[in-house]
């Protein structure tokens, strides 16, 4: 399973999302869209919106820190 | 059974917890988001002792100060609070659990106001944002508008001006109500333009925000709208408990942070007052904890 998080360093929900992933022992790639403009464009294209955080799990996208949706896609209980 | 349950984990709740722990009250903090609105302040420069810090980092320090004293912070959504009259105790129900205590500090803050336009939902995340701190970097070289004239509005505009090519402030009043020092900094910033006496009438665009029509009939070309038009206390629990409020729904307290319900104290942005800043929320939290301590002591001795 490939997990990518698009985030900004100053967004409180991004911090919580990443902490949550770590707690659940999910390894992920962190894209800082405040520095990486290409990643920012990719995030907007993939999620169809401009807010962070966005989590990409294989080819599915979760907008925001939506625990229910994340758990389902990550197959967590 | 706890001595004290603190509802809300923002600056008021965390400070109350710090003091309650020092008074050796058996305390727990319950809140859905540690830090609350303070997390969204990009810079805090009016909290003495720390020259300049982000709201989120300030909260991190407050949190560690509280947890190092052994107080647990439970991140759960509170669905109901009731007073069990015959036993003089309070029961707090969350989505997952229920908790009992002899006293409560209500520090649940406020919720952000929305524009209340029919197209707001459609453009949420597609140009409309309630968090400049989070989303500002995504508007690099774009034009954006901030709606509002408060400290938060000015701070958001300053942050956005670092990324966007043009920042409009749309304010319904004729003079910004932010701290004069912030307004001075704002007016020195080249790419910010303030539009007074105007409100947003309509937002349009295909998939994303493209245009903003103002009540003064002007149209702005902008890809982002950051809403900073203030906040209101979440009335649901306040009404359910029967707390006395002012006509805007803020809880009425005396200077000991006591409410009309014995054993129930309130602090922070949710109370009726003139200034809503981290510094006075913290002060009220300290007072509320002290009053709860005195209340519990007098009950024990009676």
Coordinates of C-alpha atoms in Angstrom, one line a residue:
Chain A
X1 CA 0.0 0.0 0.0
X2 CA 1.4 3.4 -1.0
X3 CA 0.5 6.3 1.2
X4 CA 1.2 9.9 0.4
X5 CA 0.3 12.9 2.6
X6 CA 0.1 16.3 1.1
X7 CA 0.4 18.9 3.9
X8 CA 1.7 22.2 5.1
X9 CA 3.9 22.5 8.2
X10 CA 1.5 25.0 9.8
X11 CA -1.7 23.2 9.5
X12 CA -2.9 21.7 12.8
X13 CA -5.0 18.9 11.2
X14 CA -2.0 17.9 9.0
X15 CA 0.1 17.5 12.2
X16 CA -2.6 15.4 13.8
X17 CA -3.1 13.3 10.7
X18 CA 0.6 12.5 10.5
X19 CA 0.7 11.7 14.2
X20 CA -2.3 9.4 13.8
X21 CA -0.6 7.5 10.9
X22 CA 2.5 7.1 12.9
X23 CA 0.5 5.7 15.9
X24 CA -1.1 3.2 13.6
X25 CA 2.3 2.3 12.2
X26 CA 1.5 3.4 8.6
X27 CA 4.6 4.5 6.7
X28 CA 3.9 7.4 4.3
X29 CA 5.6 9.9 2.1
X30 CA 5.1 13.5 3.3
X31 CA 4.8 16.2 0.6
X32 CA 5.2 19.7 1.9
X33 CA 3.0 21.6 -0.6
X34 CA 4.1 24.9 0.9
X35 CA 7.6 24.3 -0.6
X36 CA 6.9 21.8 -3.4
X37 CA 4.8 23.6 -6.0
X38 CA 4.6 20.5 -8.3
X39 CA 3.3 18.4 -5.5
X40 CA 0.8 21.2 -4.8
X41 CA -0.5 21.1 -8.4
X42 CA -0.7 17.3 -8.2
X43 CA -2.7 17.5 -5.0
X44 CA -5.2 19.9 -6.5
X45 CA -5.6 17.8 -9.7
X46 CA -6.0 14.5 -7.7
X47 CA -8.3 15.8 -5.0
X48 CA -10.2 18.4 -7.0
X49 CA -9.8 20.9 -4.2
X50 CA -7.3 23.2 -2.6
X51 CA -7.3 22.4 1.1
X52 CA -4.8 20.4 3.2
X53 CA -4.4 17.7 4.4
X54 CA -4.9 15.3 1.6
X55 CA -4.0 11.6 1.9
X56 CA -3.5 9.5 -1.2
X57 CA -3.8 5.7 -0.5
X58 CA -2.9 3.8 -3.7
X59 CA -5.2 5.6 -6.2
X60 CA -7.8 6.8 -3.7
X61 CA -7.9 10.2 -2.1
X62 CA -9.1 11.3 1.4
X63 CA -9.5 15.1 2.0
X64 CA -9.0 16.3 5.6
X65 CA -8.5 14.2 8.7
X66 CA -11.4 11.9 8.1
X67 CA -10.6 8.9 10.4
X68 CA -13.5 6.8 9.2
X69 CA -12.5 7.1 5.5
X70 CA -8.8 6.6 6.4
X71 CA -9.5 3.5 8.5
X72 CA -11.5 1.9 5.7
X73 CA -8.9 2.5 3.0
X74 CA -6.0 1.5 5.3
X75 CA -8.0 -1.6 6.4
X76 CA -7.6 -0.6 10.1
X77 CA -10.1 -1.6 12.8
Chain B
X1 CA -15.4 10.0 39.7
X2 CA -13.3 13.1 39.1
X3 CA -13.2 16.2 41.2
X4 CA -13.2 18.3 38.1
X5 CA -13.8 17.9 34.4
X6 CA -12.6 20.6 32.1
X7 CA -14.6 20.8 28.9
X8 CA -12.4 22.2 26.1
X9 CA -8.7 22.0 25.5
X10 CA -7.9 25.5 24.3
X11 CA -5.9 28.1 26.3
X12 CA -8.6 28.5 28.9
X13 CA -9.1 24.8 29.5
X14 CA -5.4 24.0 29.5
X15 CA -4.6 26.8 31.9
X16 CA -7.4 25.6 34.2
X17 CA -6.0 22.1 34.0
X18 CA -2.5 23.4 34.9
X19 CA -3.9 25.1 38.0
X20 CA -6.2 22.3 39.0
X21 CA -3.3 19.9 38.9
X22 CA -1.3 22.1 41.2
X23 CA -4.3 22.3 43.6
X24 CA -4.1 18.4 43.4
X25 CA -7.7 18.1 42.2
X26 CA -8.4 14.8 40.3
X27 CA -8.9 16.4 36.9
X28 CA -9.5 15.4 33.3
X29 CA -9.7 17.6 30.2
X30 CA -12.1 16.6 27.4
X31 CA -12.1 18.4 24.1
X32 CA -12.3 17.6 20.4
X33 CA -9.2 19.6 19.4
X34 CA -6.3 20.4 21.6
X35 CA -5.7 24.1 21.2
X36 CA -8.9 24.9 19.4
X37 CA -9.0 28.2 17.6
X38 CA -5.5 29.2 19.0
X39 CA -4.1 26.6 16.6
X40 CA -5.0 28.7 13.7
X41 CA -3.1 31.8 14.8
X42 CA -0.1 32.0 12.5
X43 CA 1.8 34.3 14.9
X44 CA 1.1 35.3 18.5
X45 CA 3.0 38.4 19.6
X46 CA 0.9 39.6 22.5
X47 CA 1.4 36.7 25.0
X48 CA 3.9 38.1 27.5
X49 CA 7.0 36.0 28.2
X50 CA 7.2 34.8 24.6
X51 CA 8.1 37.4 22.0
X52 CA 6.8 35.7 18.9
X53 CA 5.4 32.1 18.5
X54 CA 2.8 30.4 16.4
X55 CA -0.5 29.5 18.1
X56 CA 0.1 25.8 17.5
X57 CA 3.6 25.9 19.1
X58 CA 2.3 27.9 22.1
X59 CA -0.4 25.2 22.6
X60 CA 2.2 22.5 22.4
X61 CA 4.0 24.0 25.4
X62 CA 0.8 24.5 27.3
X63 CA -0.2 20.9 26.6
X64 CA 3.1 19.4 27.8
X65 CA 2.9 21.6 30.9
X66 CA -0.4 20.0 31.7
X67 CA 0.4 16.4 30.8
X68 CA 3.7 16.5 32.7
X69 CA 1.6 17.1 35.9
X70 CA -0.3 13.9 35.1
X71 CA -3.5 15.3 33.8
X72 CA -5.1 13.4 30.9
X73 CA -6.4 15.1 27.9
X74 CA -9.1 13.1 26.2
X75 CA -9.9 13.9 22.6
X76 CA -13.5 13.1 22.3
X77 CA -16.6 14.9 21.0
X78 CA -18.9 15.9 23.9
X79 CA -22.5 15.2 23.1
X80 CA -24.2 16.0 26.4
X81 CA -23.6 17.3 29.9
X82 CA -26.1 16.9 32.7
X83 CA -26.4 17.7 36.3
X84 CA -27.5 14.9 38.6
X85 CA -29.3 17.1 41.1
X86 CA -29.8 14.7 44.0
X87 CA -26.1 13.8 44.1
X88 CA -24.8 17.2 43.2
X89 CA -22.6 15.8 40.4
X90 CA -22.2 16.3 36.7
X91 CA -22.2 13.7 34.0
X92 CA -20.4 14.3 30.7
X93 CA -21.3 12.1 27.8
X94 CA -19.0 11.8 24.7
X95 CA -19.4 9.7 21.6
X96 CA -17.5 6.9 23.3
X97 CA -17.7 7.2 27.1
X98 CA -19.3 9.0 30.0
X99 CA -17.5 10.7 32.9
X100 CA -18.6 12.0 36.3
X101 CA -17.3 14.9 38.3
X102 CA -18.2 17.1 41.3
X103 CA -17.4 20.3 39.4
X104 CA -17.1 21.4 35.7
X105 CA -15.3 24.2 34.0
X106 CA -16.9 25.0 30.7
X107 CA -14.3 26.3 28.2
X108 CA -15.6 25.1 24.9
X109 CA -14.8 28.3 23.0
X110 CA -16.6 29.3 19.9
X111 CA -17.3 28.1 16.4
X112 CA -16.3 29.9 13.2
X113 CA -19.1 31.9 11.5
X114 CA -19.8 31.1 7.9
X115 CA -20.7 33.5 5.1
X116 CA -24.1 31.9 4.8
X117 CA -24.2 32.0 1.0
X118 CA -26.0 29.2 -0.9
X119 CA -22.8 28.6 -3.0
X120 CA -20.5 28.4 0.1
X121 CA -20.8 24.6 0.3
X122 CA -20.0 24.1 -3.4
X123 CA -16.8 26.1 -3.2
X124 CA -15.6 24.8 0.2
X125 CA -12.0 23.7 -0.4
X126 CA -12.4 24.9 -4.0
X127 CA -11.3 28.4 -3.1
X128 CA -13.1 29.0 0.1
X129 CA -11.0 28.3 3.2
X130 CA -11.5 28.9 6.9
X131 CA -7.8 28.3 7.6
X132 CA -5.2 30.7 6.1
X133 CA -2.5 29.1 8.3
X134 CA -3.2 25.8 6.6
X135 CA -4.0 26.7 3.0
X136 CA -2.1 30.0 2.3
X137 CA 0.8 28.3 0.5
X138 CA -1.6 26.8 -2.1
X139 CA -2.4 30.3 -3.4
X140 CA 1.0 31.2 -4.6
X141 CA 0.8 33.9 -7.3
X142 CA -3.0 33.9 -7.2
X143 CA -5.4 36.7 -6.1
X144 CA -7.2 36.1 -2.9
X145 CA -9.7 37.9 -0.6
X146 CA -10.0 37.8 3.1
X147 CA -13.4 38.6 4.5
X148 CA -13.5 40.4 7.9
X149 CA -11.7 43.2 9.8
X150 CA -10.6 41.5 13.0
X151 CA -7.2 40.5 14.3
X152 CA -7.6 37.1 12.7
X153 CA -8.5 38.7 9.3
X154 CA -5.5 41.0 9.3
X155 CA -3.2 38.1 10.4
X156 CA -4.5 35.9 7.6
X157 CA -4.1 38.7 5.1
X158 CA -0.5 39.3 6.2
X159 CA 0.3 35.6 5.9
X160 CA -1.4 35.3 2.5
X161 CA 0.5 38.4 1.2
X162 CA 3.7 36.3 1.4
X163 CA 2.3 33.8 -1.2
X164 CA -0.4 35.5 -3.2
X165 CA 0.2 38.2 -5.8
X166 CA -2.7 40.2 -4.5
X167 CA -4.7 40.2 -1.3
X168 CA -8.0 42.0 -0.9
X169 CA -9.6 42.6 2.5
X170 CA -13.3 42.9 2.3
X171 CA -14.8 44.5 5.4
X172 CA -18.3 45.7 6.0
X173 CA -17.1 48.4 8.4
X174 CA -15.4 51.6 7.7
X175 CA -12.3 51.0 9.9
X176 CA -10.6 47.7 10.6
X177 CA -11.1 46.6 14.2
X178 CA -7.8 44.7 14.5
X179 CA -5.0 45.9 16.9
X180 CA -3.6 49.2 15.6
X181 CA 0.0 47.7 15.5
X182 CA -1.3 45.0 13.1
X183 CA -3.2 47.5 11.0
X184 CA 0.0 49.6 10.6
X185 CA 2.0 46.5 9.4
X186 CA -0.8 45.7 7.1
X187 CA -1.0 49.1 5.5
X188 CA 2.8 48.9 4.8
X189 CA 2.3 45.7 2.8
X190 CA 2.4 46.5 -0.9
X191 CA 0.1 43.8 -2.3
X192 CA -2.8 44.2 0.1
X193 CA -5.8 46.3 -0.8
X194 CA -8.6 47.1 1.7
X195 CA -12.2 47.4 0.5
X196 CA -14.4 49.0 3.2
X197 CA -18.1 49.1 3.5
X198 CA -18.6 46.0 1.5
X199 CA -19.7 42.4 1.9
X200 CA -19.6 39.3 -0.3
X201 CA -22.8 39.0 -2.3
X202 CA -22.1 36.1 -4.6
X203 CA -19.2 33.8 -5.4
X204 CA -18.9 32.3 -8.9
X205 CA -16.7 30.0 -10.9
X206 CA -16.9 26.8 -12.8
X207 CA -15.2 24.3 -10.5
X208 CA -13.2 26.7 -8.4
X209 CA -13.7 30.2 -7.2
X210 CA -13.1 32.7 -10.0
X211 CA -15.1 35.8 -9.2
X212 CA -16.5 37.6 -6.1
X213 CA -19.4 40.0 -6.5
X214 CA -19.5 42.5 -3.7
X215 CA -22.5 44.4 -2.3
X216 CA -21.0 47.6 -3.6
X217 CA -21.5 46.1 -7.1
X218 CA -17.8 45.7 -7.7
X219 CA -16.5 42.3 -8.9
X220 CA -13.1 41.0 -7.9
X221 CA -11.2 38.4 -9.8
X222 CA -9.9 36.0 -7.1
X223 CA -9.2 32.3 -6.7
X224 CA -9.3 32.2 -3.0
X225 CA -11.6 33.5 -0.2
X226 CA -10.6 33.2 3.4
X227 CA -13.5 33.7 5.8
X228 CA -12.6 35.5 9.0
X229 CA -15.9 37.0 10.1
X230 CA -15.8 36.0 13.7
X231 CA -17.3 33.2 15.7
X232 CA -20.2 32.3 18.1
X233 CA -20.4 30.0 21.1
X234 CA -21.8 26.6 20.3
X235 CA -25.2 27.0 21.9
X236 CA -26.3 23.4 22.1
X237 CA -24.7 22.4 25.4
X238 CA -25.1 25.9 26.9
X239 CA -28.8 25.8 26.4
X240 CA -29.2 22.2 27.5
X241 CA -27.5 22.9 30.8
X242 CA -29.6 26.0 31.3
X243 CA -26.7 28.3 31.6
X244 CA -27.5 32.0 31.7
X245 CA -26.2 33.9 28.6
X246 CA -26.2 37.3 27.1
X247 CA -28.2 38.1 24.0
X248 CA -25.5 36.8 21.7
X249 CA -25.4 33.4 23.5
X250 CA -22.2 34.0 25.5
X251 CA -22.2 32.6 29.1
X252 CA -22.5 35.1 31.9
X253 CA -20.0 34.7 34.7
X254 CA -19.0 36.8 37.6
X255 CA -15.3 37.7 38.2
X256 CA -14.8 34.4 40.0
X257 CA -15.9 32.7 36.8
X258 CA -18.9 31.3 38.5
X259 CA -22.1 30.7 36.3
X260 CA -25.7 30.6 37.5
X261 CA -25.2 26.9 38.2
X262 CA -23.4 26.0 41.4
X263 CA -20.3 23.9 40.7
X264 CA -20.2 24.9 37.0
X265 CA -17.6 27.5 36.1
X266 CA -16.8 29.0 32.7
X267 CA -13.7 30.5 31.0
X268 CA -12.3 31.6 27.7
X269 CA -14.0 32.7 24.4
X270 CA -17.4 31.2 25.3
X271 CA -18.1 33.7 28.1
X272 CA -19.6 37.2 27.8
X273 CA -16.7 39.7 27.8
X274 CA -15.1 42.4 25.7
X275 CA -11.7 41.0 24.7
X276 CA -11.1 37.5 23.3
X277 CA -7.4 36.8 23.3
X278 CA -5.2 33.9 24.5
X279 CA -3.9 35.9 27.4
X280 CA -7.2 36.6 29.1
X281 CA -8.6 33.1 28.3
X282 CA -5.6 31.7 30.2
X283 CA -6.2 34.1 33.1
X284 CA -9.9 33.1 33.3
X285 CA -8.9 29.5 33.2
X286 CA -6.7 30.0 36.2
X287 CA -9.4 31.8 38.1
X288 CA -12.0 29.2 37.2
X289 CA -9.7 26.4 38.5
X290 CA -9.2 28.4 41.8
X291 CA -12.9 28.9 42.2
X292 CA -13.6 25.2 41.5
X293 CA -11.0 24.3 44.1
X294 CA -12.6 26.6 46.7
X295 CA -16.0 25.2 45.8
X296 CA -14.9 21.6 46.3
X297 CA -13.2 22.5 49.5
X298 CA -16.3 24.2 51.0
X299 CA -18.5 21.2 49.9
X300 CA -16.1 18.8 51.7
X301 CA -16.2 20.8 54.9
X302 CA -20.0 21.3 54.9

